[in-house]
PDB file of C-alpha atoms in Angstrom:
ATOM      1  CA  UNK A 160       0.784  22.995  -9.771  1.00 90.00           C
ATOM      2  CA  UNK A 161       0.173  19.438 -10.059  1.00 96.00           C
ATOM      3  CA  UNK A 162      -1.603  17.949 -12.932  1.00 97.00           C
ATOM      4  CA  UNK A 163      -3.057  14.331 -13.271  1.00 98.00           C
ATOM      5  CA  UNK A 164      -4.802  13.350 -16.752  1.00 98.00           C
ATOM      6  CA  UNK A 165      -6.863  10.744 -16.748  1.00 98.00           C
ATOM      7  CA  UNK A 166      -9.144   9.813 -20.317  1.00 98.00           C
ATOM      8  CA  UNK A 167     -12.250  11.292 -20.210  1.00 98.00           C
ATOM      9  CA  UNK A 168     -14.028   7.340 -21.322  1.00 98.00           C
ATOM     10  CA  UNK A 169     -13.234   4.143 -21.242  1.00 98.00           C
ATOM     11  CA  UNK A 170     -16.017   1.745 -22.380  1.00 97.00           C
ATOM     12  CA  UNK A 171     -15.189  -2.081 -21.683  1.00 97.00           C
ATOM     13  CA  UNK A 172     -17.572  -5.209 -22.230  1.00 97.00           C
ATOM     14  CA  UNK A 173     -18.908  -7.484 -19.218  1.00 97.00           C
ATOM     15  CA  UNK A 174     -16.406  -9.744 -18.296  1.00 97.00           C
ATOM     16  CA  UNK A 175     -13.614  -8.119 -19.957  1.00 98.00           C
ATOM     17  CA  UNK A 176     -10.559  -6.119 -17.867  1.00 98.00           C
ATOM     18  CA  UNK A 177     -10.699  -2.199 -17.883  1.00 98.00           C
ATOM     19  CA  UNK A 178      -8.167  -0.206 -17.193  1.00 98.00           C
ATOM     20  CA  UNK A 179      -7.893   3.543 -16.079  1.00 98.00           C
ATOM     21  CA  UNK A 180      -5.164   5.394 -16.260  1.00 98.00           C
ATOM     22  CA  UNK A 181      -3.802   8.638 -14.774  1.00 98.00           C
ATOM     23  CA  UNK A 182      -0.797  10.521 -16.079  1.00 98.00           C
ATOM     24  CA  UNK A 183       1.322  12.489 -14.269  1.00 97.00           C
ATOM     25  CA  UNK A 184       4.772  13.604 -13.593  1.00 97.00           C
ATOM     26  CA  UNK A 185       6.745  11.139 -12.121  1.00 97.00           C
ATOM     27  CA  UNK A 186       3.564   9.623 -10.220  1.00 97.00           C
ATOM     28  CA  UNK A 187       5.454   6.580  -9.245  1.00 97.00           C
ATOM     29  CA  UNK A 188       7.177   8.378  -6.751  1.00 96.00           C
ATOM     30  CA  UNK A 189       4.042   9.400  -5.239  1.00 96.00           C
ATOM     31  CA  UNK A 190       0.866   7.714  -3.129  1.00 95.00           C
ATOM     32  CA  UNK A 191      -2.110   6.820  -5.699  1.00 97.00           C
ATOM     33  CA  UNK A 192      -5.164   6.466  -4.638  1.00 98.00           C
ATOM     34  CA  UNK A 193      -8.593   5.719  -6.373  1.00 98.00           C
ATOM     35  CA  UNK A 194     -12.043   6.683  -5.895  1.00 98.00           C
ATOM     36  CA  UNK A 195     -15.329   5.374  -7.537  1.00 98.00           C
ATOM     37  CA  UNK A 196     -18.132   7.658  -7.961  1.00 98.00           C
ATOM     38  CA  UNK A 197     -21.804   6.649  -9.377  1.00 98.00           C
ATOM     39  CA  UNK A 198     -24.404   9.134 -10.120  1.00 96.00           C
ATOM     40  CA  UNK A 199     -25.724  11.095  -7.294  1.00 95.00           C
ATOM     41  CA  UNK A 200     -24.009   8.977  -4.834  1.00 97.00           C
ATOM     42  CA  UNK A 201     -20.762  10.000  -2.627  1.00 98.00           C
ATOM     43  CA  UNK A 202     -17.204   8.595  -3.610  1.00 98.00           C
ATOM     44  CA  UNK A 203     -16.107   5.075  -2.326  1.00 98.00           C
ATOM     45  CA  UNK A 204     -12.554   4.580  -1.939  1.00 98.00           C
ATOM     46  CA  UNK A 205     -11.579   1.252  -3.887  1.00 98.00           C
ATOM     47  CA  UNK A 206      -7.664   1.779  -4.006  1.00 98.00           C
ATOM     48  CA  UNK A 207      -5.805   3.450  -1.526  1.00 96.00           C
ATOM     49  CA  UNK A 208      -1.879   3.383  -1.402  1.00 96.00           C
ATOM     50  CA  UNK A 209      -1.164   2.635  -4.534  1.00 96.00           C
ATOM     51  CA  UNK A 210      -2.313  -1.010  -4.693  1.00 97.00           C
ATOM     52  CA  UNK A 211      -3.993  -1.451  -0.835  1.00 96.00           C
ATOM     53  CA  UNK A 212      -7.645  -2.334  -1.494  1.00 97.00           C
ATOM     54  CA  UNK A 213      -9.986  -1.585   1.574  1.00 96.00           C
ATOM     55  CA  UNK A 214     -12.183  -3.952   3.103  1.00 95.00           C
ATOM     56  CA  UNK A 215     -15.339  -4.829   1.231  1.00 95.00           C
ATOM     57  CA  UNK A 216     -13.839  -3.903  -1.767  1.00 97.00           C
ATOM     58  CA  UNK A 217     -14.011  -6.351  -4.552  1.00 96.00           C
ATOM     59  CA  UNK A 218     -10.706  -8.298  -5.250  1.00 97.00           C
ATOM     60  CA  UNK A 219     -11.394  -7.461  -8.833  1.00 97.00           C
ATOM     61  CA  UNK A 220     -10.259  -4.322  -8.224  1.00 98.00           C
ATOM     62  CA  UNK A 221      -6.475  -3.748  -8.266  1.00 98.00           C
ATOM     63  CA  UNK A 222      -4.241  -0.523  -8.675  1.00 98.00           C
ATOM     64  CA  UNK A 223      -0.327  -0.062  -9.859  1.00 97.00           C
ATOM     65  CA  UNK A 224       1.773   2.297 -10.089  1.00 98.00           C
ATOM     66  CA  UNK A 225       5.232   3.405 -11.539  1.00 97.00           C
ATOM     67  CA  UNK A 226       6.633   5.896 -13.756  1.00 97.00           C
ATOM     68  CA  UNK A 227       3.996   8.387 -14.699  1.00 98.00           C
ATOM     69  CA  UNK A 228       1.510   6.968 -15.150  1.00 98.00           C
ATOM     70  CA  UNK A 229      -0.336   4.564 -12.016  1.00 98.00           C
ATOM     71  CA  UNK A 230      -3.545   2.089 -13.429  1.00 98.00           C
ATOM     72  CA  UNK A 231      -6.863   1.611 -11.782  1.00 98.00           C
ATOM     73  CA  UNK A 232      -7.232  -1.964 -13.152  1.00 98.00           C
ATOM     74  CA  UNK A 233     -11.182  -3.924 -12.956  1.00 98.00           C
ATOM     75  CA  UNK A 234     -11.115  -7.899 -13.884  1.00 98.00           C
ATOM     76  CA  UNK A 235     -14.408  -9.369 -14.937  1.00 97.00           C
ATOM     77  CA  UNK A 236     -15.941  -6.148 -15.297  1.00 98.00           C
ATOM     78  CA  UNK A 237     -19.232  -6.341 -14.545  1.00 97.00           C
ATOM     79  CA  UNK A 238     -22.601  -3.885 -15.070  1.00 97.00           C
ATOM     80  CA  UNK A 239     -22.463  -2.135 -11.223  1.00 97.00           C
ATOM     81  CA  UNK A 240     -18.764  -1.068 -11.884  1.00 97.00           C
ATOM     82  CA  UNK A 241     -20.136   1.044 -14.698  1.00 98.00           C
ATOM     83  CA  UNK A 242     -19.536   4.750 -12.860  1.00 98.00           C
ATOM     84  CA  UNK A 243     -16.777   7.488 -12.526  1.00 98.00           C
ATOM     85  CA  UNK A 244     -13.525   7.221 -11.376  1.00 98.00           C
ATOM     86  CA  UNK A 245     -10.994   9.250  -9.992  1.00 98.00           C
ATOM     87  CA  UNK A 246      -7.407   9.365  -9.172  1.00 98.00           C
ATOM     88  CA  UNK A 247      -5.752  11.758  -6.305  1.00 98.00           C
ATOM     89  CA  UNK A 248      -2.224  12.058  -4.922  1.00 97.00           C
ATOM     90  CA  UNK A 249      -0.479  15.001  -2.586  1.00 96.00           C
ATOM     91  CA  UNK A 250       1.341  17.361  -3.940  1.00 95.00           C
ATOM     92  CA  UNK A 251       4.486  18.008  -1.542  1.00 93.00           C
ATOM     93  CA  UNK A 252       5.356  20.961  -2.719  1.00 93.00           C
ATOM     94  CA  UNK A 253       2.359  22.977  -2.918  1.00 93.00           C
ATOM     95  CA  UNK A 254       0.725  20.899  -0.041  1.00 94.00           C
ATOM     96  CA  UNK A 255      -2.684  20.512  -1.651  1.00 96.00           C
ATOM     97  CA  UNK A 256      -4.406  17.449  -2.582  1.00 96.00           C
ATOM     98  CA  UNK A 257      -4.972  17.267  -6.460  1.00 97.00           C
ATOM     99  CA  UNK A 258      -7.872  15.146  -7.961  1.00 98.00           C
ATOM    100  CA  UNK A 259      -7.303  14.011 -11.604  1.00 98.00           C
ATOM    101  CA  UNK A 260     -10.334  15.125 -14.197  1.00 98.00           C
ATOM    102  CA  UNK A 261     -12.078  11.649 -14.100  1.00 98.00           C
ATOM    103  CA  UNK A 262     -12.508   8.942 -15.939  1.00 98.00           C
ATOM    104  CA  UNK A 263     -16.313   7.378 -16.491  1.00 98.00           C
ATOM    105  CA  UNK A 264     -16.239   3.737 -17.349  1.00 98.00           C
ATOM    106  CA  UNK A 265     -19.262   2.716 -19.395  1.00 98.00           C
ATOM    107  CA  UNK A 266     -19.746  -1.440 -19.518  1.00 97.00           C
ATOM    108  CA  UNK A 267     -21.251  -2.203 -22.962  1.00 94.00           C
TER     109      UNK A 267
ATOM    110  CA  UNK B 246     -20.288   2.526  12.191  1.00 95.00           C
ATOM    111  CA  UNK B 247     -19.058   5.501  10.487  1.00 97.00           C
ATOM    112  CA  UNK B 248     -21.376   8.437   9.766  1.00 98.00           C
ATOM    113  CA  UNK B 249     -20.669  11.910   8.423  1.00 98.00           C
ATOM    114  CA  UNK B 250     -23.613  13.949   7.857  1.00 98.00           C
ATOM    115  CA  UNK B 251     -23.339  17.364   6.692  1.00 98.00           C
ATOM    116  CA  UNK B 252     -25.407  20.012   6.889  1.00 97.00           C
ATOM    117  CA  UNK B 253     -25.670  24.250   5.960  1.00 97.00           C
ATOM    118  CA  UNK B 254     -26.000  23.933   2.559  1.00 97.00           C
ATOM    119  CA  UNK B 255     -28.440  26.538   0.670  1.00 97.00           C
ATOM    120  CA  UNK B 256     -29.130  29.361  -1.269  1.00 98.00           C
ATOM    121  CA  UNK B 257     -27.164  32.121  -0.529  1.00 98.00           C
ATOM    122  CA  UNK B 258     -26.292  35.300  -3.008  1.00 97.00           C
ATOM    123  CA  UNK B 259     -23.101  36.205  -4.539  1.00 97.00           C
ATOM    124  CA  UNK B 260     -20.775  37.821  -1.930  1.00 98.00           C
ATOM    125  CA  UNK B 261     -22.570  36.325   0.888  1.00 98.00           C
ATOM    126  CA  UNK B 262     -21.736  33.506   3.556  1.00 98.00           C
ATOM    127  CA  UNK B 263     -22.541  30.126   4.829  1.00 98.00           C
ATOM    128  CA  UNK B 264     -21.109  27.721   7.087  1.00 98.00           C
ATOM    129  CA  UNK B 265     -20.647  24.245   6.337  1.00 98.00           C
ATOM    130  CA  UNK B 266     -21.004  21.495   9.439  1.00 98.00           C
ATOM    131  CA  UNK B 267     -19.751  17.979   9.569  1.00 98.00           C
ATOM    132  CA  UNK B 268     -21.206  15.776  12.371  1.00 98.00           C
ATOM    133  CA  UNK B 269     -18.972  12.597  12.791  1.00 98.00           C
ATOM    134  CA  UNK B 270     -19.726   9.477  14.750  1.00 98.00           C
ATOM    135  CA  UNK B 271     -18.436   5.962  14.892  1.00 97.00           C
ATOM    136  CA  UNK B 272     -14.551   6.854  15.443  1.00 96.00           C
ATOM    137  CA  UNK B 273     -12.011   8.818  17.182  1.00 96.00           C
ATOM    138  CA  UNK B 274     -12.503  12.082  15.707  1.00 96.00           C
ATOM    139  CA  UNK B 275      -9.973  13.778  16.904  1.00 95.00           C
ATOM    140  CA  UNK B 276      -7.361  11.370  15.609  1.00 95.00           C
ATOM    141  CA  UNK B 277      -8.115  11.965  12.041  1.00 95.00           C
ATOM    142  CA  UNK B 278      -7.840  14.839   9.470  1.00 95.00           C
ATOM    143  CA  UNK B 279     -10.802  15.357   8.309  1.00 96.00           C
ATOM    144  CA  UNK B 280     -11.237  17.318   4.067  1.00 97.00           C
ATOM    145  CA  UNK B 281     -13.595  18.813   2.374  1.00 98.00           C
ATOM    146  CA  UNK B 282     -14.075  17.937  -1.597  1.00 98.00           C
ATOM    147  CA  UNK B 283     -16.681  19.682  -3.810  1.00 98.00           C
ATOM    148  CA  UNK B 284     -18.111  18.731  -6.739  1.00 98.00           C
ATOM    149  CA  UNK B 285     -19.685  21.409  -9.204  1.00 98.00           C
ATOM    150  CA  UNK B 286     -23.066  20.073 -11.381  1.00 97.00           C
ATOM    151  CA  UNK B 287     -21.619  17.733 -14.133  1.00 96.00           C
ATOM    152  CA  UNK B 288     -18.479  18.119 -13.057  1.00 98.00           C
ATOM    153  CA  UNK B 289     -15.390  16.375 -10.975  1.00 98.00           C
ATOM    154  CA  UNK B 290     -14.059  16.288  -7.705  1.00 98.00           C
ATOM    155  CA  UNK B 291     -11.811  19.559  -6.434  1.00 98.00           C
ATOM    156  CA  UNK B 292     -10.391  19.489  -3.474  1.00 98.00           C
ATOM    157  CA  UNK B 293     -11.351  22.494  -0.972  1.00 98.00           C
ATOM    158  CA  UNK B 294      -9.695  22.247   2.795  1.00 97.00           C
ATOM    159  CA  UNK B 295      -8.061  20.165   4.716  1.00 96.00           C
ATOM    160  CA  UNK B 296      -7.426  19.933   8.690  1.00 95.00           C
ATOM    161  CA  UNK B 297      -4.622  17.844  11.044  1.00 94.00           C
ATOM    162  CA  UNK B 298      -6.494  16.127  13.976  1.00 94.00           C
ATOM    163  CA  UNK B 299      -5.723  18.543  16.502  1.00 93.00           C
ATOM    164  CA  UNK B 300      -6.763  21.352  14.230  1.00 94.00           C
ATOM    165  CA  UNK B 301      -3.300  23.218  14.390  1.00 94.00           C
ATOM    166  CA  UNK B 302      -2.251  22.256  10.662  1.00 94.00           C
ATOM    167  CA  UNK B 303      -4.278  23.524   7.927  1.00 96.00           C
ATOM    168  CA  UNK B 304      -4.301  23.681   3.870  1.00 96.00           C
ATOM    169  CA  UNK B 305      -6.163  25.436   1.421  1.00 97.00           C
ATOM    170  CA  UNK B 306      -7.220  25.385  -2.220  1.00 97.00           C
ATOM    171  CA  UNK B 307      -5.898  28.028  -4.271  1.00 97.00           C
ATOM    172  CA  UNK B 308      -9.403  29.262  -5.541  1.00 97.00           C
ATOM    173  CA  UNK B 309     -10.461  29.143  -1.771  1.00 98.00           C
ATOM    174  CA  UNK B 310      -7.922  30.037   0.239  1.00 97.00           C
ATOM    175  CA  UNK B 311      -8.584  33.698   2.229  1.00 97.00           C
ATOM    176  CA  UNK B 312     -12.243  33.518   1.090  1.00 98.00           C
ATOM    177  CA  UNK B 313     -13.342  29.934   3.095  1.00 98.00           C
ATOM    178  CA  UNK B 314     -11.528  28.808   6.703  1.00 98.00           C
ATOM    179  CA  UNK B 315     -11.397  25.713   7.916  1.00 98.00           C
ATOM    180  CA  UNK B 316     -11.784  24.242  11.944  1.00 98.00           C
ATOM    181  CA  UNK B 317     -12.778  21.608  14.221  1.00 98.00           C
ATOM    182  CA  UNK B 318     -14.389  20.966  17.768  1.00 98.00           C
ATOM    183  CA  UNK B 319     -13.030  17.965  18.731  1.00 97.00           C
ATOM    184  CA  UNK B 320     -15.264  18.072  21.867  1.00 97.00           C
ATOM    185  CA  UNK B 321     -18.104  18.014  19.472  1.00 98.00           C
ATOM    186  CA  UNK B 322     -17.042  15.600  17.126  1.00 98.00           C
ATOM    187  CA  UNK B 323     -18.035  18.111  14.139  1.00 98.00           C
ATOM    188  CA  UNK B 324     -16.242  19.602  10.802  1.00 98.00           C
ATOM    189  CA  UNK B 325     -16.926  23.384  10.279  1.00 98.00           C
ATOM    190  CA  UNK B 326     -16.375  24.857   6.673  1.00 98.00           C
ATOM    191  CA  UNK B 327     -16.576  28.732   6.911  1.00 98.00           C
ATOM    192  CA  UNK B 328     -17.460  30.319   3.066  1.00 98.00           C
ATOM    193  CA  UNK B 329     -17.925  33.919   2.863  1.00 98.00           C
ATOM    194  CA  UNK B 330     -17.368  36.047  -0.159  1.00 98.00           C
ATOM    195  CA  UNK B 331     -19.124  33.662  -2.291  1.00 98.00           C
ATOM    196  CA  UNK B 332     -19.274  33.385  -6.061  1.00 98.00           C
ATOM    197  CA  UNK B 333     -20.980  32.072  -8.391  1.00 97.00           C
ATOM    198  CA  UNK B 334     -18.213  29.181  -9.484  1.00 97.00           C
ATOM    199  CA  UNK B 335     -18.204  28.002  -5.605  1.00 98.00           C
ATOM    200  CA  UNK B 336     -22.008  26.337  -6.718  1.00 98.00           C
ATOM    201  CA  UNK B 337     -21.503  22.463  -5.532  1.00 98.00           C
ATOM    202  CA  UNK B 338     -22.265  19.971  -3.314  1.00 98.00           C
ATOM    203  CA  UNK B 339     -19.686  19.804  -0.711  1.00 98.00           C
ATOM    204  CA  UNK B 340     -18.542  16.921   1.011  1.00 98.00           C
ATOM    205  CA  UNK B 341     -16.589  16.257   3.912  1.00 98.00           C
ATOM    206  CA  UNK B 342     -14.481  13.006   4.244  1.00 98.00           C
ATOM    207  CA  UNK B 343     -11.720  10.727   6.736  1.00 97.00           C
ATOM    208  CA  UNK B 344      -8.547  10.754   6.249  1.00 94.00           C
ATOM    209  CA  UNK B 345      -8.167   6.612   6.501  1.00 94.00           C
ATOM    210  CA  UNK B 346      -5.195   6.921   8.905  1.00 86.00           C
ATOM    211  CA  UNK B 347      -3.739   9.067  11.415  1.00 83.00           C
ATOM    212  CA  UNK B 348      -0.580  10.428   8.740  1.00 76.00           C
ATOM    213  CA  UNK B 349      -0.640  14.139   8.413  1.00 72.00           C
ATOM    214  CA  UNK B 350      -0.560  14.235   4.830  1.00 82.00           C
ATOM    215  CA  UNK B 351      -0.661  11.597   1.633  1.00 85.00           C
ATOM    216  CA  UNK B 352      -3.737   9.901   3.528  1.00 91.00           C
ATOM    217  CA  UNK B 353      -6.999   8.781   1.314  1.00 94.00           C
ATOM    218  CA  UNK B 354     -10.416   9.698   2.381  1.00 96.00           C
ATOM    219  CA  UNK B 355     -12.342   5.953   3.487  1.00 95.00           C
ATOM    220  CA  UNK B 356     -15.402   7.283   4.454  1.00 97.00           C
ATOM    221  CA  UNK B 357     -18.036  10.629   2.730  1.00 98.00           C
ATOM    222  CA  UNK B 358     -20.779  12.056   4.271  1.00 98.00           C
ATOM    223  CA  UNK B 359     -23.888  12.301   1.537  1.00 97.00           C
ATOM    224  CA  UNK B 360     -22.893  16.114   0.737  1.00 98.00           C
ATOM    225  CA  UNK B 361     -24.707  19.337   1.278  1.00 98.00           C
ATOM    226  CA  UNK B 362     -25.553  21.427  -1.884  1.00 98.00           C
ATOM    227  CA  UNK B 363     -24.227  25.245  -2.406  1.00 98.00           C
ATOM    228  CA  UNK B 364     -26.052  27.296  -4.512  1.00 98.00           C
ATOM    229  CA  UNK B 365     -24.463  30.892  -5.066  1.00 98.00           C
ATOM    230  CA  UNK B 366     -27.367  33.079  -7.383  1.00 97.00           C
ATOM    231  CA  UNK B 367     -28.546  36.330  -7.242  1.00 95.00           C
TER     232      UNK B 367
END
């Protein structure tokens, strides 16, 4: 089945860029999409398609993709971004939707 | 606006059953897949089910599939999660989700309800 690693940590000061990455094979040729999750709250979608941010989502926020590994990238980090993250794509050939292990992003 | 609420969480014993609902307002529900994700205490996100729109296309989780089913009443805008044969490691708050657009697979999830907790103990 379909694996996606992302680090367990990343830890970035305020007004610094973060970036979270998720590994797997050959991502680029698949849809990326990126979820934010703070404690005892839902997920919010903040990438979807790759790169398409939804509406209300801060422009800070930015996603890539290529290769294997796709980026969940934050400009001017700031303390409410602090939370975890995860990535998700389809997997065609098992048909089931695979969630990577996420990533919590701690703002110093 | 878009609300999912679910509901049927509980405590139920090992080898026992529950059923999951999802009520959905604020969009066409029947022109959406609709997932559930769970989420284990401390840990991350799995993917569970998912459904097409119409209902007629379905997709399972390995460590679910033949144990939990899936379905839909589009006339009553609601998500069902059937879970019988429980165990211990299916303990988590469950959510259901939107698929964001009307494609039949690759779609992300735009909107959560708040979850309904699972508790599987003797």
């Amino acid at each position: 089945s379909y694996v996606l690693t992302q680090p367990p940590s990343v830890s970035v000061a305020p007004g610094r860029t973060a970036r979270i990455t998720c590994g797997g094979n050959n991502i680029g040729s698949k849809n990326v999409h990126w979820y934010q999750q703070k404690p005892g709250r839902a997920p919010v979608l903040v990438v979807c398609y790759d790169s398409d941010r939804p509406s209300g989502i801060p422009e800070r926020f930015s996603g890539s993709n290529s290769g294997n590994t796709a980026t969940l990238t934050i400009n001017r980090v700031e303390a409410e971004d602090e939370a975890d993250y995860y990535c998700q794509v389809w997997d065609s050939s098992s048909h089931h939707w695979v969630f990577g292990g996420g990533t919590k992003l701690t703002v110093l | 606006e878009v609300q999912l609420l679910e509901s049927g969480g509980g405590l139920v014993q090992p080898g026992g059953s529950l059923r999951l609902s999802c009520a959905a307002s604020g969009f066409a529900f029947g022109t959406y897949a609709m997932t559930w994700v769970r989420q284990a205490p401390g840990k991350g996100l799995e993917w569970v089910s998912s459904i097409s729109g119409s209902g007629g296309t379905t997709y399972y989780a390995d460590s679910v599939k033949g144990r939990f089913t899936i379905s839909r009443d589009n006339s009553k805008n609601t998500l069902y999660l059937q879970m019988k044969s429980l165990r211990a490691e299916d303990t988590a708050v469950y959510y259901c989700a939107k698929a964001r657009d009307i494609a039949v697979t690759g779609y992300c999830f735009d909107y959560w309800g708040q979850g309904t907790l699972v508790t599987v103990s003797s």
